[in-house]
CSV table of C-alpha atoms and ligand atoms in Angstrom, one decimal:
chain,number,residue,atom,x,y,z
A,1,MET,CA,13.9,-38.6,5.2
A,2,ASP,CA,10.6,-40.4,4.7
A,3,SER,CA,11.6,-44.3,5.9
A,4,ALA,CA,12.1,-45.7,9.1
A,5,PRO,CA,16.0,-45.2,10.6
A,6,PRO,CA,16.7,-48.5,11.9
A,7,PHE,CA,16.1,-47.3,15.4
A,8,ASP,CA,14.2,-49.5,18.0
A,9,THR,CA,11.5,-47.6,19.4
A,10,ALA,CA,12.2,-47.7,23.0
A,11,PRO,CA,9.5,-46.2,25.0
A,12,LEU,CA,10.6,-42.8,26.5
A,13,PRO,CA,11.5,-43.1,30.2
A,14,ALA,CA,8.4,-43.0,32.2
A,15,GLY,CA,7.6,-39.0,33.0
A,16,ALA,CA,10.1,-38.1,30.9
A,17,ALA,CA,8.9,-34.5,29.4
A,18,PHE,CA,11.7,-33.8,27.1
A,19,VAL,CA,14.4,-35.2,25.3
A,20,ASP,CA,18.0,-34.0,25.0
A,21,ALA,CA,18.8,-35.0,21.7
A,22,PHE,CA,22.4,-34.4,20.4
A,23,VAL,CA,25.6,-35.1,17.9
A,24,ILE,CA,28.9,-35.3,19.8
A,25,ASP,CA,31.2,-32.2,17.8
A,26,VAL,CA,34.6,-32.7,17.2
A,27,ASN,CA,35.3,-31.2,20.3
A,28,GLY,CA,34.0,-34.3,21.9
A,29,ILE,CA,31.1,-31.5,22.9
A,30,PRO,CA,27.1,-32.6,22.4
A,31,ARG,CA,25.1,-30.3,20.8
A,32,GLY,CA,21.5,-30.6,19.7
A,33,LYS,CA,18.0,-29.7,20.9
A,34,ARG,CA,15.9,-29.8,23.7
A,35,LEU,CA,12.5,-31.7,22.0
A,36,ALA,CA,9.4,-31.4,23.8
A,37,ALA,CA,8.2,-35.2,24.3
A,38,ASN,CA,5.6,-35.0,21.5
A,39,ALA,CA,7.7,-34.5,19.3
A,40,TRP,CA,9.9,-37.5,19.8
A,41,ALA,CA,7.8,-39.8,17.6
A,42,GLY,CA,8.6,-37.9,14.8
A,43,ALA,CA,12.3,-37.4,15.5
A,44,VAL,CA,12.9,-41.0,15.4
A,45,ARG,CA,10.7,-41.2,12.3
A,46,HIS,CA,12.1,-38.3,10.2
A,47,GLY,CA,15.4,-37.4,12.4
A,48,VAL,CA,16.0,-34.3,14.0
A,49,ALA,CA,17.0,-31.1,11.8
A,50,PHE,CA,19.4,-28.7,13.0
A,51,SER,CA,22.8,-27.3,11.1
A,52,ALA,CA,25.5,-29.6,10.6
A,53,SER,CA,28.4,-27.7,10.6
A,54,ALA,CA,27.2,-28.3,15.1
A,55,LEU,CA,29.5,-31.0,14.6
A,56,VAL,CA,32.6,-28.3,13.4
A,57,LEU,CA,32.6,-25.3,16.0
A,58,ASP,CA,34.7,-24.4,18.3
A,59,ALA,CA,35.3,-25.5,22.0
A,60,ARG,CA,32.8,-22.2,22.4
A,61,GLY,CA,30.4,-23.1,20.2
A,62,VAL,CA,31.6,-20.4,17.3
A,63,SER,CA,31.2,-20.9,14.2
A,64,GLN,CA,35.0,-20.6,12.6
A,65,GLY,CA,33.7,-21.7,9.1
A,66,PRO,CA,36.2,-24.5,8.5
A,67,LEU,CA,37.0,-25.2,4.9
A,68,GLY,CA,33.3,-23.1,4.5
A,69,ILE,CA,31.5,-25.7,6.7
A,70,GLY,CA,28.6,-23.2,8.2
A,71,GLY,CA,29.4,-20.6,5.7
A,72,ALA,CA,30.0,-20.3,2.6
A,73,ASP,CA,27.9,-23.4,2.0
A,74,GLY,CA,25.0,-21.5,3.4
A,75,ASN,CA,24.9,-23.4,6.8
A,76,PRO,CA,22.6,-26.1,5.5
A,77,ASP,CA,20.5,-28.3,7.8
A,78,GLY,CA,21.6,-32.1,8.5
A,79,THR,CA,19.4,-34.7,9.5
A,80,ALA,CA,20.6,-36.3,12.9
A,81,MET,CA,18.8,-39.8,13.6
A,82,PRO,CA,18.7,-41.1,17.5
A,83,VAL,CA,21.5,-44.1,17.3
A,84,PRO,CA,20.0,-47.6,18.5
A,85,GLY,CA,20.8,-48.5,22.9
A,86,GLN,CA,21.5,-45.0,23.1
A,87,LEU,CA,17.8,-43.1,24.3
A,88,HIS,CA,18.7,-42.9,28.3
A,89,PRO,CA,17.0,-40.8,31.1
A,90,VAL,CA,18.6,-37.8,32.7
A,91,PRO,CA,18.8,-38.6,36.8
A,92,TRP,CA,20.1,-34.9,37.6
A,93,SER,CA,17.5,-33.0,35.4
A,94,ALA,CA,15.5,-30.6,37.5
A,95,GLN,CA,12.8,-31.9,35.2
A,96,PRO,CA,11.7,-35.8,34.2
A,97,THR,CA,14.5,-35.6,31.0
A,98,ALA,CA,15.4,-38.6,28.7
A,99,GLN,CA,19.0,-37.9,26.3
A,100,CYS,CA,19.3,-39.6,23.4
A,101,LEU,CA,23.0,-39.7,21.8
A,102,LEU,CA,22.0,-38.6,17.4
A,103,SER,CA,24.2,-39.9,14.3
A,104,MET,CA,24.3,-36.6,11.8
A,105,ARG,CA,23.4,-37.0,8.4
A,106,GLY,CA,24.0,-35.0,4.9
A,107,GLN,CA,21.1,-34.0,2.3
A,108,ASP,CA,21.7,-37.5,0.7
A,109,GLY,CA,21.6,-39.4,4.3
A,110,ALA,CA,25.0,-40.2,4.8
A,111,PRO,CA,27.0,-40.1,7.3
A,112,LEU,CA,29.4,-36.7,7.1
A,113,TRP,CA,32.8,-37.0,6.7
A,114,TYR,CA,34.0,-34.5,9.5
A,115,ASP,CA,31.5,-36.4,11.5
A,116,PRO,CA,34.0,-37.5,14.8
A,117,ARG,CA,32.3,-40.9,15.2
A,118,GLU,CA,32.6,-41.9,11.2
A,119,VAL,CA,36.2,-40.6,11.4
A,120,LEU,CA,36.3,-43.0,14.4
A,121,ARG,CA,34.0,-46.1,12.8
A,122,GLN,CA,36.3,-45.7,9.7
A,123,VAL,CA,40.1,-46.7,11.4
A,124,VAL,CA,37.7,-48.9,13.3
A,125,GLU,CA,36.5,-51.6,9.5
A,126,ARG,CA,39.9,-50.8,8.4
A,127,CYS,CA,41.6,-52.2,11.6
A,128,ARG,CA,39.1,-55.5,11.5
A,129,ALA,CA,39.4,-55.7,7.9
A,130,ASP,CA,42.5,-56.4,8.8
A,131,GLY,CA,42.6,-59.1,11.7
A,132,LEU,CA,42.5,-56.8,14.2
A,133,HIS,CA,39.5,-56.2,17.0
A,134,PRO,CA,40.3,-53.8,19.4
A,135,VAL,CA,38.9,-53.7,23.5
A,136,LEU,CA,39.2,-50.6,24.5
A,137,SER,CA,38.5,-48.3,27.5
A,138,CYS,CA,38.9,-44.4,28.8
A,139,GLU,CA,39.8,-43.0,31.6
A,140,LEU,CA,39.3,-39.1,32.2
A,141,GLU,CA,40.1,-37.3,35.1
A,142,PHE,CA,38.1,-34.2,36.3
A,143,TYR,CA,38.5,-31.1,38.3
A,144,LEU,CA,35.7,-29.9,41.2
A,145,VAL,CA,36.3,-25.9,40.1
A,146,GLY,CA,36.0,-23.9,43.2
A,147,ALA,CA,36.1,-20.1,43.2
A,148,ASP,CA,38.5,-17.4,44.7
A,149,ALA,CA,36.7,-14.0,46.6
A,150,ASP,CA,36.5,-12.3,42.7
A,151,GLY,CA,34.3,-15.7,42.0
A,152,ARG,CA,37.0,-16.4,39.6
A,153,PRO,CA,37.1,-20.2,39.0
A,154,ALA,CA,40.1,-21.5,41.8
A,155,PRO,CA,41.5,-24.7,43.1
A,156,TRP,CA,38.7,-26.6,45.2
A,157,ARG,CA,39.2,-26.1,48.8
A,158,ASP,CA,38.0,-28.5,51.4
A,159,ALA,CA,36.1,-25.6,52.6
A,160,GLN,CA,34.0,-25.2,50.5
A,161,ALA,CA,32.6,-28.2,50.5
A,162,GLY,CA,31.8,-27.6,53.9
A,163,LEU,CA,34.6,-30.2,55.1
A,164,VAL,CA,36.5,-30.6,58.4
A,165,ARG,CA,39.2,-32.1,57.1
A,166,PRO,CA,41.4,-29.8,55.4
A,167,ALA,CA,43.8,-32.5,53.7
A,168,HIS,CA,42.8,-34.5,50.2
A,169,GLY,CA,46.0,-36.3,49.3
A,170,HIS,CA,46.5,-38.7,46.0
A,171,LEU,CA,44.0,-42.1,46.6
A,172,GLY,CA,42.8,-40.8,49.8
A,173,LEU,CA,39.7,-42.9,50.5
A,174,GLN,CA,37.9,-40.3,53.3
A,175,TYR,CA,38.9,-37.7,50.8
A,176,LEU,CA,35.9,-40.0,48.4
A,177,GLU,CA,34.0,-39.9,51.5
A,178,ASP,CA,33.6,-36.6,52.1
A,179,HIS,CA,32.8,-36.2,48.5
A,180,GLY,CA,30.6,-38.7,49.1
A,181,ARG,CA,27.2,-37.3,47.8
A,182,PHE,CA,28.2,-36.2,44.4
A,183,LEU,CA,31.0,-39.3,44.0
A,184,ASN,CA,27.8,-41.2,44.5
A,185,ALA,CA,25.0,-39.7,42.7
A,186,LEU,CA,27.2,-39.3,39.1
A,187,HIS,CA,28.2,-43.3,39.7
A,188,ALA,CA,24.2,-44.0,40.0
A,189,ALA,CA,23.6,-41.8,37.3
A,190,LEU,CA,25.9,-43.4,35.0
A,191,CYS,CA,24.7,-46.6,36.0
A,192,VAL,CA,20.5,-45.9,34.9
A,193,GLN,CA,22.6,-44.5,31.5
A,194,ALA,CA,23.6,-48.0,31.2
A,195,MET,CA,27.6,-46.8,31.7
A,196,PRO,CA,28.6,-48.5,34.9
A,197,ALA,CA,32.0,-47.5,36.4
A,198,ASP,CA,34.3,-49.4,38.1
A,199,GLY,CA,35.2,-47.1,40.2
A,200,MET,CA,36.9,-44.6,41.5
A,201,VAL,CA,40.2,-42.9,42.9
A,202,ALA,CA,40.7,-39.0,44.3
A,203,GLU,CA,44.0,-37.8,42.4
A,204,TYR,CA,47.0,-35.6,42.2
A,205,GLY,CA,44.9,-32.2,42.2
A,206,PRO,CA,42.8,-30.3,45.4
A,207,GLY,CA,39.1,-31.8,44.4
A,208,GLN,CA,40.5,-34.5,41.0
A,209,PHE,CA,38.9,-37.2,40.4
A,210,GLU,CA,39.2,-40.0,38.3
A,211,MET,CA,35.8,-42.5,37.8
A,212,THR,CA,36.4,-45.5,35.4
A,213,LEU,CA,34.1,-47.7,33.1
A,214,SER,CA,34.4,-51.3,32.0
A,215,HIS,CA,36.8,-52.2,28.3
A,216,GLY,CA,34.5,-53.1,25.6
A,217,PRO,CA,34.8,-54.4,21.9
A,218,ASP,CA,33.2,-51.4,20.5
A,219,PRO,CA,35.8,-48.5,20.0
A,220,VAL,CA,32.8,-46.2,19.1
A,221,LEU,CA,30.5,-46.9,21.9
A,222,ALA,CA,34.0,-46.6,23.8
A,223,ALA,CA,34.4,-42.9,22.5
A,224,ASP,CA,30.7,-41.8,22.9
A,225,ARG,CA,30.5,-43.6,26.3
A,226,ALA,CA,33.4,-40.7,27.5
A,227,VAL,CA,31.6,-37.9,26.3
A,228,LEU,CA,28.9,-39.4,27.6
A,229,GLN,CA,30.7,-39.5,30.8
A,230,ARG,CA,31.9,-36.5,30.5
A,231,ARG,CA,28.6,-34.5,30.4
A,232,ALA,CA,26.8,-36.5,33.2
A,233,THR,CA,29.5,-35.3,35.3
A,234,GLN,CA,29.1,-32.0,34.6
A,235,GLY,CA,24.8,-32.7,34.9
A,236,VAL,CA,25.5,-34.3,38.5
A,237,ALA,CA,27.7,-31.3,39.8
A,238,ALA,CA,25.8,-29.0,38.2
A,239,SER,CA,22.6,-30.1,40.0
A,240,LEU,CA,24.8,-30.1,43.4
A,241,GLY,CA,25.6,-26.5,43.1
A,242,LEU,CA,28.8,-27.6,42.0
A,243,ARG,CA,31.2,-27.5,38.8
A,244,ALA,CA,33.2,-30.2,37.1
A,245,SER,CA,35.7,-29.6,35.0
A,246,PHE,CA,37.6,-31.7,33.0
A,247,MET,CA,40.0,-29.0,31.1
A,248,ALA,CA,43.4,-30.6,30.2
A,249,LYS,CA,45.3,-27.6,33.1
A,250,PRO,CA,42.7,-25.7,34.5
A,251,PHE,CA,45.6,-24.7,37.5
A,252,ALA,CA,49.4,-23.8,36.7
A,253,ARG,CA,50.2,-25.4,40.1
A,254,HIS,CA,48.5,-29.1,39.8
A,255,ALA,CA,48.4,-31.6,37.8
A,256,GLY,CA,46.4,-31.8,34.5
A,257,SER,CA,43.1,-34.0,33.6
A,258,GLY,CA,43.8,-36.6,31.2
A,259,LEU,CA,42.3,-39.0,29.0
A,260,HIS,CA,43.9,-42.2,29.2
A,261,VAL,CA,43.5,-45.1,26.6
A,262,HIS,CA,43.6,-48.3,27.6
A,263,VAL,CA,43.8,-50.9,25.1
A,264,SER,CA,44.6,-55.1,23.5
A,265,LEU,CA,43.7,-57.0,21.1
A,266,VAL,CA,41.3,-60.1,21.0
A,267,ASP,CA,41.1,-62.9,18.3
A,268,GLU,CA,38.0,-64.1,17.3
A,269,ALA,CA,36.9,-65.7,20.3
A,270,GLY,CA,37.3,-62.1,22.6
A,271,ALA,CA,40.8,-63.6,23.7
A,272,ASN,CA,43.4,-61.2,24.5
A,273,ARG,CA,45.9,-61.5,21.7
A,274,PHE,CA,48.4,-59.1,23.9
A,275,GLY,CA,48.4,-62.1,26.4
A,276,ALA,CA,48.7,-65.1,24.8
A,277,PRO,CA,51.7,-67.2,23.2
A,278,GLY,CA,54.1,-64.6,21.1
A,279,GLY,CA,51.5,-61.8,22.3
A,280,GLU,CA,54.5,-59.4,22.8
A,281,ALA,CA,55.4,-58.9,19.6
A,282,LEU,CA,52.4,-57.8,18.9
A,283,LEU,CA,52.2,-55.6,22.1
A,284,HIS,CA,55.5,-54.2,20.7
A,285,ALA,CA,54.6,-53.6,17.1
A,286,ALA,CA,51.7,-51.4,18.5
A,287,VAL,CA,53.5,-50.0,21.0
A,288,ALA,CA,55.9,-48.8,18.0
A,289,GLY,CA,53.2,-47.1,15.8
A,290,MET,CA,52.1,-45.2,19.1
A,291,GLN,CA,55.9,-43.8,18.7
A,292,ALA,CA,55.8,-43.2,15.3
A,293,LEU,CA,52.3,-41.3,15.0
A,294,HIS,CA,53.2,-39.2,18.3
A,295,ALA,CA,54.0,-36.0,17.0
A,296,GLU,CA,51.7,-36.4,14.2
A,297,SER,CA,48.1,-37.0,16.7
A,298,MET,CA,49.0,-34.5,19.2
A,299,ALA,CA,46.7,-32.1,17.5
A,300,LEU,CA,44.0,-34.8,18.0
A,301,PHE,CA,45.5,-35.3,21.9
A,302,ALA,CA,45.9,-31.5,22.9
A,303,PRO,CA,43.8,-29.5,20.6
A,304,SER,CA,43.3,-26.5,22.7
A,305,PHE,CA,46.5,-23.9,22.6
A,306,SER,CA,46.2,-24.7,27.0
A,307,ALA,CA,46.7,-28.3,27.0
A,308,TYR,CA,50.3,-28.5,26.4
A,309,ARG,CA,50.3,-27.2,29.9
A,310,ARG,CA,49.7,-30.3,31.0
A,311,TYR,CA,52.7,-31.9,30.0
A,312,ARG,CA,55.3,-31.0,33.1
A,313,ALA,CA,58.0,-33.1,34.5
A,314,GLY,CA,56.5,-35.2,37.5
A,315,GLU,CA,53.3,-34.6,36.3
A,316,PHE,CA,52.3,-37.9,35.3
A,317,ALA,CA,51.7,-36.3,31.8
A,318,SER,CA,54.5,-37.2,29.9
A,319,LEU,CA,57.7,-35.4,27.6
A,320,SER,CA,58.3,-38.2,26.0
A,321,SER,CA,57.4,-40.9,23.4
A,322,ALA,CA,59.3,-43.3,26.1
A,323,TRP,CA,57.3,-46.5,26.6
A,324,GLY,CA,58.2,-49.1,29.6
A,325,HIS,CA,56.8,-51.4,31.7
A,326,ASP,CA,54.8,-50.9,35.3
A,327,ASN,CA,56.2,-47.4,34.7
A,328,ARG,CA,53.8,-43.7,35.4
A,329,SER,CA,56.2,-41.8,33.6
A,330,VAL,CA,56.0,-43.0,30.1
A,331,ALA,CA,53.9,-41.8,27.3
A,332,PHE,CA,53.0,-45.9,26.7
A,333,ARG,CA,52.4,-48.1,29.6
A,334,VAL,CA,52.2,-51.6,29.8
A,335,PRO,CA,50.8,-52.0,33.1
A,336,ARG,CA,51.3,-54.7,35.6
A,337,GLY,CA,48.9,-57.8,35.5
A,338,PRO,CA,47.8,-61.0,34.3
A,339,PRO,CA,47.9,-61.9,30.8
A,340,ALA,CA,44.4,-61.5,30.0
A,341,ALA,CA,44.6,-58.1,30.6
A,342,ARG,CA,47.5,-57.4,29.0
A,343,ARG,CA,47.1,-53.7,27.4
A,344,ILE,CA,48.8,-51.0,26.3
A,345,GLU,CA,47.8,-47.4,28.5
A,346,HIS,CA,48.0,-44.3,25.8
A,347,ARG,CA,48.6,-41.6,28.7
A,348,VAL,CA,48.6,-39.1,25.9
A,349,ALA,CA,45.4,-37.4,25.4
A,350,ALA,CA,43.9,-34.5,27.6
A,351,ALA,CA,40.7,-34.9,29.5
A,352,ASP,CA,39.0,-32.5,26.9
A,353,ALA,CA,40.2,-33.3,23.6
A,354,SER,CA,37.5,-35.8,21.0
A,355,PRO,CA,37.4,-38.7,22.5
A,356,HIS,CA,36.3,-40.1,19.0
A,357,LEU,CA,39.3,-38.6,17.4
A,358,VAL,CA,41.5,-39.8,20.3
A,359,LEU,CA,40.9,-43.0,19.4
A,360,ALA,CA,40.3,-42.4,15.6
A,361,ALA,CA,44.3,-41.6,16.0
A,362,VAL,CA,45.3,-44.6,19.1
A,363,LEU,CA,43.6,-47.3,16.8
A,364,ALA,CA,45.3,-46.0,13.8
A,365,ALA,CA,48.5,-46.0,15.4
A,366,VAL,CA,48.0,-49.6,16.4
A,367,HIS,CA,47.3,-50.4,13.0
A,368,HIS,CA,50.2,-49.5,11.4
A,369,GLY,CA,53.0,-50.4,14.2
A,370,VAL,CA,51.3,-54.2,13.8
A,371,THR,CA,50.8,-54.2,9.9
A,372,GLN,CA,54.5,-52.5,9.7
A,373,GLN,CA,56.0,-54.7,12.3
A,374,LEU,CA,57.7,-52.0,14.1
A,375,ALA,CA,59.9,-52.4,16.6
A,376,PRO,CA,59.7,-49.4,19.5
A,377,SER,CA,62.9,-48.0,21.4
A,378,PRO,CA,64.6,-50.5,24.3
A,379,PRO,CA,61.7,-49.1,27.2
A,380,ALA,CA,62.6,-47.0,29.7
A,381,GLN,CA,63.8,-47.4,32.9
A,382,GLY,CA,63.0,-45.0,35.7
A,383,ASP,CA,61.7,-41.4,35.0
A,384,ALA,CA,61.0,-40.7,31.1
A,385,ASP,CA,60.8,-36.8,31.7
A,386,ALA,CA,64.4,-36.9,32.5
A,387,GLN,CA,64.2,-38.3,28.6
A,388,ALA,CA,62.0,-35.5,27.1
A,389,ASP,CA,61.6,-35.8,23.6
A,390,PRO,CA,62.4,-32.2,21.3
A,391,MET,CA,61.2,-33.3,18.3
A,392,LEU,CA,56.8,-33.4,20.1
A,393,PRO,CA,54.6,-30.4,19.2
A,394,ARG,CA,55.4,-28.2,22.5
A,395,ASP,CA,52.3,-26.0,21.3
A,396,VAL,CA,49.1,-26.2,19.9
A,397,PHE,CA,50.1,-24.0,16.3
A,398,ALA,CA,53.6,-27.0,16.1
A,399,ALA,CA,50.6,-29.7,16.4
A,400,LEU,CA,49.0,-28.4,13.9
A,401,ARG,CA,51.3,-28.2,11.4
A,402,ALA,CA,53.0,-31.7,12.5
A,403,LEU,CA,49.2,-33.1,11.8
A,404,GLU,CA,48.8,-31.4,8.5
A,405,GLN,CA,52.1,-32.5,7.1
A,406,SER,CA,51.7,-36.3,8.6
A,407,THR,CA,52.4,-38.8,6.1
A,408,ILE,CA,51.3,-41.6,8.4
A,409,LEU,CA,47.9,-40.6,9.7
A,410,ARG,CA,46.4,-38.3,7.4
A,411,ARG,CA,46.2,-42.0,5.1
A,412,TYR,CA,43.5,-42.9,8.2
A,413,LEU,CA,41.4,-39.5,8.2
A,414,PRO,CA,39.1,-38.6,5.4
A,415,ASP,CA,40.9,-36.8,2.5
A,416,ASP,CA,40.0,-33.0,3.9
A,417,PHE,CA,40.2,-34.1,7.7
A,418,ALA,CA,43.7,-32.2,8.9
A,419,ALA,CA,42.9,-29.0,6.3
A,420,MET,CA,39.5,-28.6,8.0
A,421,PHE,CA,40.6,-29.7,11.4
A,422,CYS,CA,43.6,-27.5,11.7
A,423,ALA,CA,41.8,-24.4,10.4
A,424,LEU,CA,39.5,-24.8,13.0
A,425,LYS,CA,41.8,-24.9,15.6
A,426,ARG,CA,43.9,-22.4,14.1
A,427,ALA,CA,41.4,-19.6,14.1
A,428,GLU,CA,40.1,-21.3,18.2
A,429,ALA,CA,43.7,-20.5,19.2
A,430,ALA,CA,44.4,-16.8,17.5
A,431,ASP,CA,41.3,-16.1,19.6
A,432,LEU,CA,42.3,-16.8,22.2
A,433,LEU,CA,45.7,-15.1,22.0
A,434,GLY,CA,44.2,-12.0,20.5
A,435,GLU,CA,42.9,-11.3,24.1
A,436,VAL,CA,45.2,-9.3,26.0
A,437,GLN,CA,45.8,-11.8,29.6
A,438,PRO,CA,45.6,-10.0,32.6
A,439,ILE,CA,49.1,-11.3,33.7
A,440,GLU,CA,50.3,-9.9,30.3
A,441,HIS,CA,50.5,-6.2,31.9
A,442,ASP,CA,52.3,-7.8,35.5
A,443,PHE,CA,55.4,-8.6,32.3
A,444,TYR,CA,55.2,-6.2,30.2
A,445,LEU,CA,53.2,-3.0,31.0
B,1,LIG,N1,46.6,-36.6,36.1
B,1,LIG,C1,48.1,-37.3,34.8
B,1,LIG,C2,47.8,-36.8,33.4
B,1,LIG,O1,47.4,-35.5,33.5
B,1,LIG,C3,47.8,-38.9,35.0
B,1,LIG,C4,48.0,-38.8,36.5
B,1,LIG,C5,47.5,-40.8,36.4
B,1,LIG,O2,48.0,-41.1,35.9
B,1,LIG,O3,46.3,-40.9,37.5
B,1,LIG,O4,47.3,-38.3,32.7
B,2,LIG,MG1,44.5,-41.4,36.6
């Protein structure tokens, strides 16, 4: 690409020796290159070349060649161009390093249909064309992971942090204080990267936390930030000798980690339409859209084999499509609050899902519900786990089938996207299931 790209050539942060330049794949994982600082000017002008199939690797980074991408096509390079406003320092790196988010282009200079940022951008465009202006934020949970005597990942024990207090406890403030070195460094890193966090809490599991970013009117940016937040969390943890994980359900006996999406619709002036007179009907239609697309979208909300273990009674990861006011046991919660803050919390997705694909599915649901003027079921009262929906996919293969056979969601995705994603995730899950797990010997040997 010879013409200069529309990129504000912000100078590299002072002293940066390297730039980690990366795209975001369909797993929500950054993939790219570490460039020496002297290569940056060229990257801004001409882009960074690497295989376009980096966008469709499996969760391990293994090429599965879905629909021939990265295989039968000869695995061609794409040209990844810097995304304006996304050049930031990497404060956790051992050497002075910057990072820049890139957007992958094909040989004709156009975005690639299987780029998850592009998938989301198209859904947002469709919403805006119909006068729907979403405001969103992603809420990510994660674990600090410890190790057992054999060095295998194990629930975090306070002793490993050299702490005196044994208890953690949901919403425990002392627990935040005890982990302050890590949490404060993470908060500072997010600020430096223009992602100021609103706050943080100790979650239900030992070593489980949540740090929330503020709302914004640009869904692609919200998804980008969720990915960058995961990268910062893992980078800061590693720099302190810790390990952070966003795995949906790392430990059977402790709560899973969710990616909750808070969404509202605003008018041209930025006022919340859900909180305006008549806004209740709009909110109901959006909830109804979420219910209508729930099963079809599960493969995007929970794309891994293990993610389905997270949906368990009593752990606030709903087994139903219920919605309700101020009720954490439902899939779609309307939090308590003043009209200006009226929103829906979509609680289905796993913390390790692709934020771009999750937001694409959530916004497709809002668009569908509102444009079709759907009505939701009556709001749930009490514990919605008691109303578990047997029609929801309960494993990744059922979810992939539901995506493949979807009648609504598919109309919001690029033509081949569902087929590509299903091929990729089936191959990934088959590789996992092809391995004999130690526990099987206990049961069957
Ligand atoms: N950990 C729960 C989940 O997996 C959510 C708990 C909460 O409401 O914060 O979604
Ligand atoms: Mg939470």
